[in-house]
Coordinates of C-alpha atoms in Angstrom, one line a residue:
M1 CA -11.7 -24.5 -72.5
L2 CA -13.5 -26.2 -69.5
E3 CA -16.7 -24.3 -70.3
R4 CA -16.6 -24.9 -74.1
G5 CA -15.4 -28.6 -73.8
D6 CA -12.6 -27.7 -76.2
W7 CA -10.5 -30.7 -75.2
D8 CA -8.7 -31.0 -78.5
Q9 CA -6.5 -28.0 -77.5
S10 CA -5.1 -29.7 -74.4
M11 CA -1.8 -31.4 -74.1
L12 CA -3.7 -34.7 -73.9
G13 CA -5.3 -34.4 -77.4
P14 CA -8.9 -35.1 -78.2
P15 CA -10.9 -37.4 -76.0
S16 CA -11.0 -39.9 -78.8
V17 CA -7.4 -40.8 -78.2
W18 CA -7.6 -40.9 -74.4
P19 CA -7.3 -44.2 -72.7
P20 CA -10.6 -45.5 -71.3
C21 CA -9.6 -44.9 -67.7
L22 CA -9.0 -41.2 -68.4
R23 CA -12.4 -40.8 -70.1
S24 CA -14.1 -42.6 -67.3
A25 CA -12.4 -40.4 -64.7
V26 CA -13.4 -37.2 -66.6
D27 CA -16.9 -38.5 -67.0
I28 CA -17.1 -38.9 -63.2
M29 CA -15.5 -35.5 -62.5
L30 CA -17.4 -33.2 -64.8
P31 CA -21.0 -33.5 -63.5
S32 CA -19.9 -33.8 -59.8
M33 CA -20.8 -31.0 -57.5
A34 CA -17.7 -31.7 -55.4
Q35 CA -14.4 -29.9 -56.1
I36 CA -12.4 -32.3 -58.2
V37 CA -9.0 -31.9 -60.0
L38 CA -7.4 -34.7 -62.0
F39 CA -3.6 -34.7 -62.6
W40 CA -2.7 -37.0 -65.5
G41 CA 0.4 -38.6 -66.8
P42 CA 4.1 -38.0 -66.0
D43 CA 3.7 -34.2 -66.4
L44 CA 0.7 -34.2 -64.1
V45 CA -1.5 -32.3 -66.5
A46 CA -4.4 -30.7 -64.6
L47 CA -8.0 -31.2 -65.6
Y48 CA -10.7 -30.0 -63.2
N49 CA -14.5 -29.3 -63.0
A50 CA -16.4 -26.1 -62.5
P51 CA -16.8 -26.3 -58.7
Y52 CA -13.0 -26.6 -58.4
A53 CA -12.2 -23.5 -60.6
P54 CA -12.8 -20.8 -57.8
S55 CA -10.2 -22.5 -55.5
I56 CA -7.4 -21.6 -57.9
G57 CA -8.5 -18.0 -58.4
Q58 CA -6.7 -16.2 -61.2
R59 CA -5.0 -19.4 -62.5
H60 CA -8.3 -20.4 -64.1
P61 CA -8.7 -21.1 -67.0
K62 CA -5.0 -21.1 -68.1
A63 CA -4.2 -23.9 -65.7
F64 CA -6.7 -26.2 -67.4
G65 CA -4.8 -28.8 -69.5
R66 CA -1.4 -27.6 -68.5
P67 CA 1.3 -29.3 -66.3
A68 CA 0.6 -28.6 -62.6
R69 CA 4.2 -27.3 -62.1
E70 CA 3.4 -24.3 -64.3
N71 CA 0.5 -23.0 -62.2
W72 CA 1.1 -24.4 -58.8
S73 CA 4.8 -23.4 -58.7
E74 CA 4.8 -21.6 -55.3
L75 CA 3.5 -24.7 -53.5
W76 CA 5.0 -27.3 -55.8
D77 CA 7.6 -28.4 -53.2
D78 CA 4.6 -29.2 -51.0
L79 CA 2.2 -30.6 -53.5
E80 CA 4.5 -32.7 -55.7
P81 CA 5.5 -35.2 -53.0
L82 CA 1.8 -35.8 -52.3
L83 CA 1.0 -36.4 -56.0
R84 CA 4.1 -38.6 -56.5
Q85 CA 3.1 -40.7 -53.5
V86 CA -0.1 -41.5 -55.4
L87 CA 1.3 -41.6 -58.9
D88 CA 4.5 -43.5 -58.3
K89 CA 3.5 -45.7 -55.3
G90 CA -0.2 -46.1 -55.9
E91 CA -1.0 -45.0 -52.4
T92 CA -4.1 -43.0 -51.3
V93 CA -3.5 -39.7 -49.5
A94 CA -6.1 -38.1 -47.3
A95 CA -6.0 -35.3 -44.8
K96 CA -8.4 -32.9 -43.0
D97 CA -7.8 -29.2 -43.0
R98 CA -4.5 -29.6 -44.9
P99 CA -2.7 -26.2 -45.1
F100 CA -1.3 -25.1 -48.5
Y101 CA 0.6 -21.9 -49.3
I102 CA -0.8 -20.3 -52.5
E103 CA -0.9 -17.0 -54.4
R104 CA -4.2 -17.5 -56.3
H105 CA -5.4 -13.9 -56.0
G106 CA -2.1 -12.1 -56.5
Y107 CA -1.1 -12.2 -52.8
P108 CA 0.3 -14.9 -50.6
E109 CA -2.0 -16.7 -48.2
T110 CA -2.3 -20.0 -46.4
V111 CA -5.5 -21.9 -47.3
Y112 CA -6.9 -25.2 -46.0
F113 CA -8.5 -28.2 -47.7
D114 CA -9.9 -31.6 -46.8
I115 CA -8.2 -33.7 -49.5
S116 CA -8.5 -37.3 -50.8
Y117 CA -6.0 -38.2 -53.5
S118 CA -6.5 -41.6 -55.1
P119 CA -4.8 -43.4 -58.0
V120 CA -6.4 -43.7 -61.5
R121 CA -5.4 -47.1 -63.0
D122 CA -5.6 -48.4 -66.5
E123 CA -6.6 -51.9 -67.6
N124 CA -3.1 -53.2 -66.6
K125 CA -3.5 -51.8 -63.1
T126 CA -0.8 -49.2 -63.9
V127 CA -1.3 -45.8 -62.2
R128 CA -1.8 -43.2 -64.9
G129 CA -3.2 -40.3 -62.9
V130 CA -4.2 -38.8 -59.5
F131 CA -7.9 -38.2 -58.8
C132 CA -8.2 -35.5 -56.2
I133 CA -11.5 -34.7 -54.4
V134 CA -11.0 -31.6 -52.3
N135 CA -13.1 -29.3 -50.2
E136 CA -11.7 -25.9 -49.2
T137 CA -12.2 -25.4 -45.5
T138 CA -10.2 -22.1 -45.2
D139 CA -13.2 -20.1 -43.9
R140 CA -14.2 -22.7 -41.4
V141 CA -10.6 -23.2 -40.1
R142 CA -10.1 -19.4 -39.8
A143 CA -13.4 -19.1 -38.0
D144 CA -12.6 -22.0 -35.7
R145 CA -9.2 -20.6 -34.9
A146 CA -10.7 -17.1 -34.3
L147 CA -13.3 -18.7 -32.1
Q148 CA -10.7 -20.7 -30.3
A149 CA -8.5 -17.6 -29.8
S150 CA -11.6 -15.6 -28.7
E151 CA -12.4 -18.4 -26.2
E152 CA -8.9 -18.5 -25.0
R153 CA -8.9 -14.7 -24.5
L154 CA -12.2 -15.0 -22.7
R155 CA -10.9 -17.7 -20.5
A156 CA -7.8 -15.6 -19.7
V157 CA -10.0 -12.6 -19.0
I158 CA -12.3 -14.6 -16.7
S159 CA -9.4 -16.4 -15.0
Q160 CA -7.4 -13.2 -14.4
S161 CA -10.3 -10.9 -13.8
A162 CA -10.3 -8.7 -10.7
A163 CA -14.0 -9.5 -10.5
G164 CA -15.4 -12.8 -9.3
I165 CA -17.2 -14.5 -12.2
G166 CA -19.4 -17.6 -12.0
Q167 CA -22.3 -19.5 -13.7
A168 CA -25.3 -21.0 -11.9
S169 CA -28.5 -22.7 -12.8
L170 CA -31.8 -21.0 -12.4
D171 CA -32.2 -23.0 -9.1
G172 CA -28.9 -21.4 -7.9
E173 CA -26.6 -24.4 -8.3
I174 CA -23.0 -23.2 -8.8
L175 CA -21.7 -24.6 -12.1
H176 CA -18.5 -22.6 -12.7
V177 CA -16.4 -20.0 -10.8
N178 CA -13.1 -18.3 -11.5
K179 CA -10.2 -17.9 -9.2
R180 CA -11.2 -14.4 -8.0
F181 CA -14.7 -15.6 -7.0
C182 CA -13.0 -18.3 -4.9
E183 CA -10.8 -15.7 -3.2
I184 CA -13.8 -13.5 -2.4
V185 CA -15.8 -16.2 -0.7
G186 CA -12.8 -18.1 0.7
Y187 CA -13.5 -21.5 -0.8
E188 CA -11.6 -23.7 -3.2
E189 CA -13.2 -24.2 -6.6
Q190 CA -14.1 -27.8 -6.0
E191 CA -15.7 -26.9 -2.7
L192 CA -18.0 -24.4 -4.5
L193 CA -19.1 -26.5 -7.5
G194 CA -22.4 -28.1 -6.7
K195 CA -23.2 -25.8 -3.8
N196 CA -26.2 -23.6 -4.1
I197 CA -25.7 -19.8 -4.1
R198 CA -28.1 -19.8 -1.1
D199 CA -25.5 -21.7 0.9
I200 CA -23.1 -18.8 0.8
T201 CA -25.5 -15.9 1.0
Y202 CA -26.2 -14.0 4.2
A203 CA -29.7 -14.9 5.4
D204 CA -30.9 -11.3 5.6
D205 CA -30.1 -10.8 1.9
M206 CA -32.0 -13.9 0.7
P207 CA -35.5 -12.4 0.3
E208 CA -34.4 -9.7 -2.1
Q209 CA -32.1 -12.1 -4.0
T210 CA -34.9 -14.6 -4.4
R211 CA -37.3 -11.9 -5.7
L212 CA -34.8 -10.7 -8.3
Y213 CA -33.9 -14.2 -9.4
Q214 CA -37.6 -15.0 -10.0
R215 CA -38.1 -11.9 -12.0
L216 CA -35.0 -12.7 -14.1
A217 CA -36.3 -16.2 -14.8
Q218 CA -39.7 -14.8 -15.9
T219 CA -38.7 -11.7 -17.8
G220 CA -35.0 -12.2 -18.6
E221 CA -34.2 -8.9 -16.9
S222 CA -30.7 -8.6 -15.5
F223 CA -30.2 -7.0 -12.1
D224 CA -27.6 -5.5 -9.8
L225 CA -27.7 -6.4 -6.1
E226 CA -25.5 -5.4 -3.2
K227 CA -25.4 -8.4 -0.8
R228 CA -23.2 -10.2 1.6
Y229 CA -21.6 -13.6 1.1
V230 CA -20.7 -15.7 4.1
R231 CA -17.1 -16.7 3.7
K232 CA -15.8 -20.2 4.6
D233 CA -14.4 -18.8 7.9
G234 CA -17.8 -17.3 8.8
S235 CA -16.9 -13.7 8.1
L236 CA -19.0 -11.5 5.8
V237 CA -17.9 -9.9 2.6
W238 CA -19.9 -7.2 0.8
V239 CA -20.2 -7.6 -3.0
N240 CA -22.0 -6.0 -5.8
N241 CA -23.5 -8.7 -7.9
T242 CA -24.5 -8.2 -11.6
V243 CA -26.7 -11.2 -12.6
S244 CA -27.5 -11.8 -16.3
P245 CA -29.5 -14.6 -18.1
L246 CA -27.7 -17.2 -20.3
R247 CA -30.0 -18.5 -23.1
D248 CA -29.8 -21.8 -25.1
D249 CA -30.0 -22.0 -28.9
S250 CA -33.8 -21.8 -28.7
G251 CA -33.6 -18.6 -26.7
R252 CA -34.8 -20.1 -23.4
I253 CA -33.1 -19.0 -20.2
R254 CA -31.2 -21.9 -18.8
Q255 CA -28.5 -20.4 -16.6
V256 CA -27.3 -17.2 -15.1
A257 CA -23.9 -15.4 -15.2
V258 CA -22.8 -13.7 -12.0
V259 CA -20.2 -11.0 -11.8
S260 CA -19.2 -10.2 -8.2
I261 CA -17.2 -7.1 -7.2
D262 CA -15.8 -7.0 -3.6
I263 CA -17.1 -3.7 -2.2
S264 CA -16.2 -4.3 1.4
E265 CA -13.8 -1.3 1.6
R266 CA -16.4 0.9 -0.1
K267 CA -19.0 -0.2 2.5
K268 CA -16.5 0.5 5.3
G269 CA -15.9 3.9 3.8
Q270 CA -19.7 4.5 3.5
E271 CA -20.1 3.5 7.1
V272 CA -17.4 5.8 8.2
E273 CA -19.0 8.6 6.1
R274 CA -22.3 7.8 7.7
Q275 CA -20.9 7.9 11.2
L276 CA -19.0 11.1 10.3
A277 CA -22.1 12.7 8.9
S278 CA -24.0 11.7 12.1
I279 CA -21.2 13.2 14.3
I280 CA -21.2 16.4 12.3
A281 CA -25.0 16.6 12.4
S282 CA -25.2 16.0 16.1
S283 CA -22.1 18.0 17.1
N284 CA -22.4 20.8 19.5
D285 CA -19.8 22.7 17.5
A286 CA -20.7 24.7 14.4
I287 CA -19.2 22.8 11.5
L288 CA -19.3 24.2 7.9
G289 CA -17.5 23.7 4.7
I290 CA -16.3 26.2 2.1
D291 CA -14.8 25.9 -1.3
L292 CA -11.7 27.6 -2.5
D293 CA -13.8 30.7 -3.5
M294 CA -14.9 31.0 0.1
T295 CA -18.4 29.9 -0.8
I296 CA -20.3 28.0 2.0
T297 CA -21.0 24.4 0.8
S298 CA -22.2 22.7 4.0
W299 CA -23.8 23.7 7.2
N300 CA -24.7 21.7 10.3
A301 CA -27.5 22.2 12.9
S302 CA -25.1 23.7 15.4
A303 CA -23.9 26.3 12.9
E304 CA -27.6 27.3 12.5
R305 CA -27.9 27.7 16.3
L306 CA -24.6 29.6 16.6
Y307 CA -25.0 32.0 13.6
G308 CA -28.7 32.1 13.2
Y309 CA -28.8 31.2 9.5
K310 CA -30.7 28.2 8.2
A311 CA -28.8 25.9 5.8
D312 CA -31.0 26.8 2.8
E313 CA -30.4 30.5 3.2
I314 CA -26.6 30.4 3.9
I315 CA -25.3 27.6 1.6
G316 CA -24.0 29.3 -1.6
Q317 CA -23.3 32.5 0.2
S318 CA -19.8 33.9 0.9
V319 CA -18.4 33.0 4.3
L320 CA -17.4 36.6 4.6
I321 CA -21.1 37.2 5.6
L322 CA -20.0 35.9 9.0
V323 CA -16.9 37.9 9.4
P324 CA -16.9 41.3 11.3
A325 CA -15.5 44.2 9.3
D326 CA -12.5 44.6 11.5
R327 CA -11.5 40.9 10.9
I328 CA -12.2 40.8 7.1
D329 CA -8.6 39.9 6.3
E330 CA -8.8 36.7 8.4
E331 CA -10.5 34.5 5.8
P332 CA -8.1 35.1 2.9
T333 CA -5.2 34.4 5.2
L334 CA -6.8 31.2 6.5
L335 CA -7.6 30.1 3.0
S336 CA -4.0 30.6 1.8
R337 CA -2.8 28.4 4.6
V338 CA -5.4 25.8 3.7
R339 CA -4.3 25.9 0.0
A340 CA -0.8 25.0 1.2
G341 CA -2.2 22.0 3.0
S342 CA -1.8 23.4 6.5
T343 CA -4.2 22.9 9.4
V344 CA -5.1 26.1 11.3
E345 CA -4.9 25.2 15.0
P346 CA -7.8 26.5 17.2
Y347 CA -7.6 30.2 18.0
E348 CA -10.0 32.7 19.5
T349 CA -11.8 35.1 17.3
R350 CA -15.2 36.7 16.7
R351 CA -17.9 36.1 14.1
R352 CA -21.2 37.9 13.3
H353 CA -24.6 36.4 14.0
K354 CA -27.5 36.9 11.6
D355 CA -29.0 39.6 13.9
G356 CA -25.7 41.5 13.9
H357 CA -24.3 40.8 17.3
L358 CA -20.8 39.3 17.6
V359 CA -20.1 35.8 18.9
D360 CA -16.8 34.8 20.6
V361 CA -15.7 31.5 19.0
L362 CA -12.7 29.1 19.2
L363 CA -12.1 28.5 15.4
S364 CA -10.1 25.7 13.7
V365 CA -9.7 25.1 10.0
S366 CA -8.6 22.0 8.0
P367 CA -8.2 21.3 4.3
I368 CA -10.8 19.2 2.5
Y369 CA -9.4 16.8 -0.1
D370 CA -11.1 15.1 -3.1
S371 CA -10.5 11.4 -4.1
A372 CA -7.4 12.4 -6.1
G373 CA -5.8 14.1 -3.1
R374 CA -6.4 17.6 -4.3
I375 CA -7.4 20.4 -1.9
I376 CA -10.9 21.5 -2.9
G377 CA -12.0 23.5 0.2
A378 CA -11.8 23.8 3.9
S379 CA -13.7 22.5 7.0
K380 CA -14.3 25.1 9.7
I381 CA -15.2 24.1 13.3
A382 CA -16.3 26.9 15.6
H383 CA -16.9 26.4 19.3
D384 CA -19.0 29.0 21.1
I385 CA -16.9 30.4 23.9
S386 CA -19.1 33.3 24.8
A387 CA -20.1 31.8 28.1
K388 CA -16.4 31.0 28.8
K389 CA -15.4 34.5 28.0
E390 CA -18.0 35.9 30.3
A391 CA -17.0 33.4 33.0
D392 CA -13.3 34.4 32.6
R393 CA -14.2 38.0 32.9
L394 CA -16.2 37.4 36.0
Q395 CA -13.5 35.3 37.5
A396 CA -10.9 38.0 36.8
V397 CA -13.1 40.5 38.6
L398 CA -13.6 38.2 41.6
I399 CA -9.9 37.3 41.8
G400 CA -9.0 40.9 41.6
E401 CA -11.4 41.7 44.4
L402 CA -10.1 38.8 46.5
H403 CA -6.5 39.9 45.8
H404 CA -7.4 43.4 46.9
R405 CA -9.1 42.2 50.1
V406 CA -6.1 39.9 51.0
K407 CA -3.7 42.9 50.5
N408 CA -6.0 44.9 52.7
V409 CA -5.9 42.2 55.4
F410 CA -2.1 42.1 55.3
A411 CA -1.9 45.9 55.5
T412 CA -4.3 45.9 58.5
V413 CA -2.3 43.2 60.3
M414 CA 0.9 45.2 59.7
A415 CA -0.7 48.4 60.9
I416 CA -1.9 46.6 64.1
A417 CA 1.6 45.2 64.7
R418 CA 3.2 48.7 64.4
Q419 CA 0.7 50.3 66.7
T420 CA 0.9 47.6 69.2
L421 CA 4.7 47.4 69.4
A422 CA 5.7 50.9 68.3
K423 CA 6.4 52.1 71.8
D424 CA 8.6 49.2 72.7
A425 CA 12.1 49.9 71.4
E426 CA 13.2 46.4 72.0
A427 CA 10.4 45.1 69.8
S428 CA 11.2 47.3 66.8
G429 CA 13.4 44.6 65.3
A430 CA 10.7 42.0 65.7
V431 CA 8.2 44.3 64.0
T432 CA 10.5 44.7 61.1
A433 CA 11.0 41.0 60.8
F434 CA 7.2 40.5 61.1
E435 CA 6.6 43.0 58.3
A436 CA 9.1 41.3 56.1
R437 CA 7.5 37.9 56.7
L438 CA 4.0 39.3 56.0
S439 CA 5.4 40.9 52.8
A440 CA 6.8 37.5 51.7
M441 CA 3.3 36.0 52.3
A442 CA 1.7 38.8 50.3
H443 CA 4.1 38.3 47.4
A444 CA 3.3 34.5 47.5
H445 CA -0.4 35.4 47.2
D446 CA 0.4 37.6 44.3
L447 CA 1.8 34.6 42.5
L448 CA -1.2 32.5 43.4
A449 CA -3.5 35.2 42.1
E450 CA -1.8 35.0 38.7
G451 CA -2.4 31.2 38.7
H452 CA -6.1 31.7 39.6
W453 CA -5.3 30.7 43.2
Q454 CA -4.6 27.1 42.1
S455 CA -0.8 26.9 41.6
A456 CA 2.4 28.8 41.1
D457 CA 5.6 28.1 39.2
L458 CA 8.5 27.1 41.5
K459 CA 11.0 29.2 39.6
A460 CA 8.8 32.2 40.0
V461 CA 8.5 31.5 43.7
V462 CA 12.3 31.3 44.0
E463 CA 13.0 34.5 41.9
Q464 CA 10.5 36.4 43.9
A465 CA 12.1 35.4 47.2
I466 CA 15.6 36.5 46.1
A467 CA 14.4 39.6 44.4
P468 CA 15.5 41.9 47.2
Y469 CA 19.1 40.8 46.7
P470 CA 21.6 41.3 43.7
S471 CA 20.7 38.8 41.1
E472 CA 24.4 38.2 40.1
R473 CA 24.9 36.6 43.5
F474 CA 22.6 33.7 42.7
D475 CA 22.7 30.7 40.4
V476 CA 19.2 29.3 39.9
S477 CA 18.4 26.1 37.9
G478 CA 15.7 23.4 37.9
D479 CA 12.9 21.6 36.0
P480 CA 9.6 23.4 35.4
V481 CA 7.4 22.5 38.4
L482 CA 3.9 23.8 39.4
L483 CA 3.5 24.0 43.1
P484 CA 0.0 23.4 44.7
Q485 CA -1.6 26.3 46.5
K486 CA -0.8 25.1 50.1
V487 CA 2.9 24.8 49.3
V488 CA 3.5 28.2 47.8
A489 CA 3.2 30.3 51.0
S490 CA 5.2 27.9 53.1
L491 CA 8.1 27.7 50.6
S492 CA 8.1 31.5 50.1
L493 CA 8.4 32.0 53.8
A494 CA 11.2 29.4 54.0
L495 CA 13.2 31.0 51.2
H496 CA 12.6 34.4 52.8
E497 CA 14.1 33.2 56.1
L498 CA 17.1 31.6 54.3
G499 CA 17.7 34.8 52.4
T500 CA 17.4 37.0 55.5
N501 CA 19.9 34.7 57.4
A502 CA 22.3 34.8 54.5
A503 CA 22.1 38.6 54.4
K504 CA 22.8 38.8 58.1
Y505 CA 25.4 36.1 58.7
G506 CA 26.0 34.1 55.5
A507 CA 27.0 34.4 51.9
L508 CA 25.2 37.7 51.3
S509 CA 26.8 39.4 54.2
N510 CA 30.1 40.0 52.4
A511 CA 31.0 41.1 48.8
T512 CA 32.1 37.6 47.5
G513 CA 29.5 35.2 48.7
R514 CA 27.2 33.3 46.3
I515 CA 24.2 31.1 46.6
A516 CA 23.2 28.2 44.3
I517 CA 19.5 27.2 44.3
S518 CA 18.8 24.1 42.3
W519 CA 16.0 21.5 42.2
S520 CA 14.9 18.3 40.4
F521 CA 11.5 16.9 39.9
A522 CA 10.3 13.3 38.9
K523 CA 6.9 13.6 37.2
E524 CA 6.2 9.9 37.5
T525 CA 6.4 9.9 41.3
G526 CA 6.0 13.6 42.2
D527 CA 9.2 13.7 44.1
L528 CA 10.8 17.2 44.4
R529 CA 14.3 17.9 45.8
L530 CA 15.5 21.5 46.3
V531 CA 19.0 22.5 47.6
W532 CA 20.0 25.9 48.9
R533 CA 23.8 26.1 49.0
E534 CA 25.9 29.0 50.1
M535 CA 29.6 29.5 49.2
D536 CA 32.5 32.0 49.4
G537 CA 30.9 33.7 52.5
P538 CA 32.2 34.1 56.0
E539 CA 33.0 30.9 57.9
V540 CA 29.8 29.5 59.3
L541 CA 29.4 28.7 63.0
P542 CA 26.5 26.6 64.2
P543 CA 23.9 28.8 66.0
T544 CA 23.6 28.5 69.8
R545 CA 19.9 28.3 69.5
K546 CA 17.3 27.8 66.7
G547 CA 15.2 30.8 65.8
F548 CA 11.8 31.0 64.1
G549 CA 13.4 30.7 60.6
S550 CA 15.2 27.4 61.4
R551 CA 12.1 26.0 63.0
L552 CA 10.0 27.1 60.0
V553 CA 12.3 25.4 57.5
E554 CA 12.9 22.2 59.4
R555 CA 9.4 21.6 60.9
L556 CA 6.6 23.6 59.3
L557 CA 7.9 23.3 55.8
A558 CA 8.5 19.6 56.0
A559 CA 4.9 19.1 57.2
E560 CA 3.4 21.2 54.5
L561 CA 5.5 19.5 51.8
N562 CA 4.8 16.0 52.9
G563 CA 8.5 15.4 53.2
K564 CA 11.6 16.5 55.1
S565 CA 13.9 19.5 55.2
T566 CA 17.3 19.9 56.9
I567 CA 19.8 22.8 57.5
A568 CA 23.5 21.9 57.7
Y569 CA 25.8 24.6 59.0
D570 CA 28.9 23.6 57.1
P571 CA 31.9 26.0 57.7
S572 CA 32.1 26.7 54.0
G573 CA 28.4 27.7 53.8
V574 CA 24.9 26.9 54.9
I575 CA 23.3 24.0 53.0
C576 CA 19.5 23.5 53.1
E577 CA 18.0 20.4 51.5
I578 CA 14.2 20.1 51.0
E579 CA 12.6 16.9 49.9
A580 CA 8.9 16.7 49.1
T581 CA 6.3 14.7 47.4
I582 CA 3.9 16.9 45.3
T583 CA 0.8 14.8 45.5
S584 CA -1.8 17.2 44.0
L585 CA -0.7 18.9 40.9
P586 CA -3.1 21.2 39.1

């Protein structure tokens, strides 16, 4: 109807019967390129031009010349008040981006229009219709809202990003920064804005930054740079900066975008790795790595010296190439422990050199973990103990020879004593006592020989001194104590004398007597206290004179032990107390 101009079929009749104001309004509407709809009369009959037709979709052309209620039914509750405001009150209604709910294409949607509704009056100034000039803005509103949502999301991303993000001019003036950037450099946002990026860049990093900035300004090429910022408190923070150009509408580079990632921890890790690599490379111990298939993956210079293989000829080979045939089961056992996360403490073993000879090593093995905490191999540290082994062997030979010679000396002295005093019957008891004392000295030297002539365990000294007597007659208790060399012989003699006297006159001279030997030791001060206490023996009478044994215990022993020793002749049993300070512990 609109296209044919078949106005006679409308509810308004032919134009010849229209009031002049209607004809004038239609004459204005039809040629206009604006979207115009005219609602006429009490029924608000709709007339519209061609540009308006697409805005009502499938309602065209049946909506033309029909009451608006028929074809705008779903939005009538919204539209009618607007039209009545104009038709009944003569007011003008205008709005920008006015939303309307409509189903013009067979589905519901909200559309937007700029509207201007104005009254059409007749010659009596009576409002007869509503002249509506509209402009659909749905696409723009949706685009604006999408852009706004995108910008809000972008702002949220920038604001909450774990990366520091900023904008700067080509001269380096800071124009915008997010919260994370402020945290990285230790400044408040307002303190940073207006500063130059040079103000917070470590001086040694400026030449490379300047070069890359200049290249970006000339070519538009983005760049990555690891650099240091100087924080507000003066400390340095390592960052990885990604710098990209920002162009204006004409395509010219006006600003740059900077994304800063704090890599301080990574740098610390790299420094630790560098130091560790340096330690491994310069270590005197052979250090190598293997994977879980026992394939060698790393090899330091000391491993080359110890085993004879260069890194390029051994890496990729099985570690079993280093294992002697009689120890071939060691590696699978070690690897099973490593797979379980265990560290193999250092132990002595042997490995094969490239030329075939065997090397004595002190070997320890630890798991190697990847970044996810999974065990991917093992680190093996081998210390060459060949020289130590040879030294130990030689020391054992020398100590054995010394031990043999000392025994020969004791035997010679005892033989001389027997030959010298053998014809004197009265001296036979003295010879026996002398031999017993020499024997105690010899046994003390046996203990020292076991300790490489440096020390002997106090409990071993006590047990050796009481060995000639029934063990059930003794109660021995005390802390572990290592006695220095000069103390061992003196204490052995003293215990020998106490035992001899107990056997002759004291607790060991009857069937019921017992002896308790106890001691305590303070490691912090080196103070030692030993008590020999006899009980359940014959009644003790003080001696009329002090013999060699008493003098040995009370004088010589006290001097050797740097302390004091006393013998009390209590009727219930002899009590000997020895107090000493062990000043030189091995």
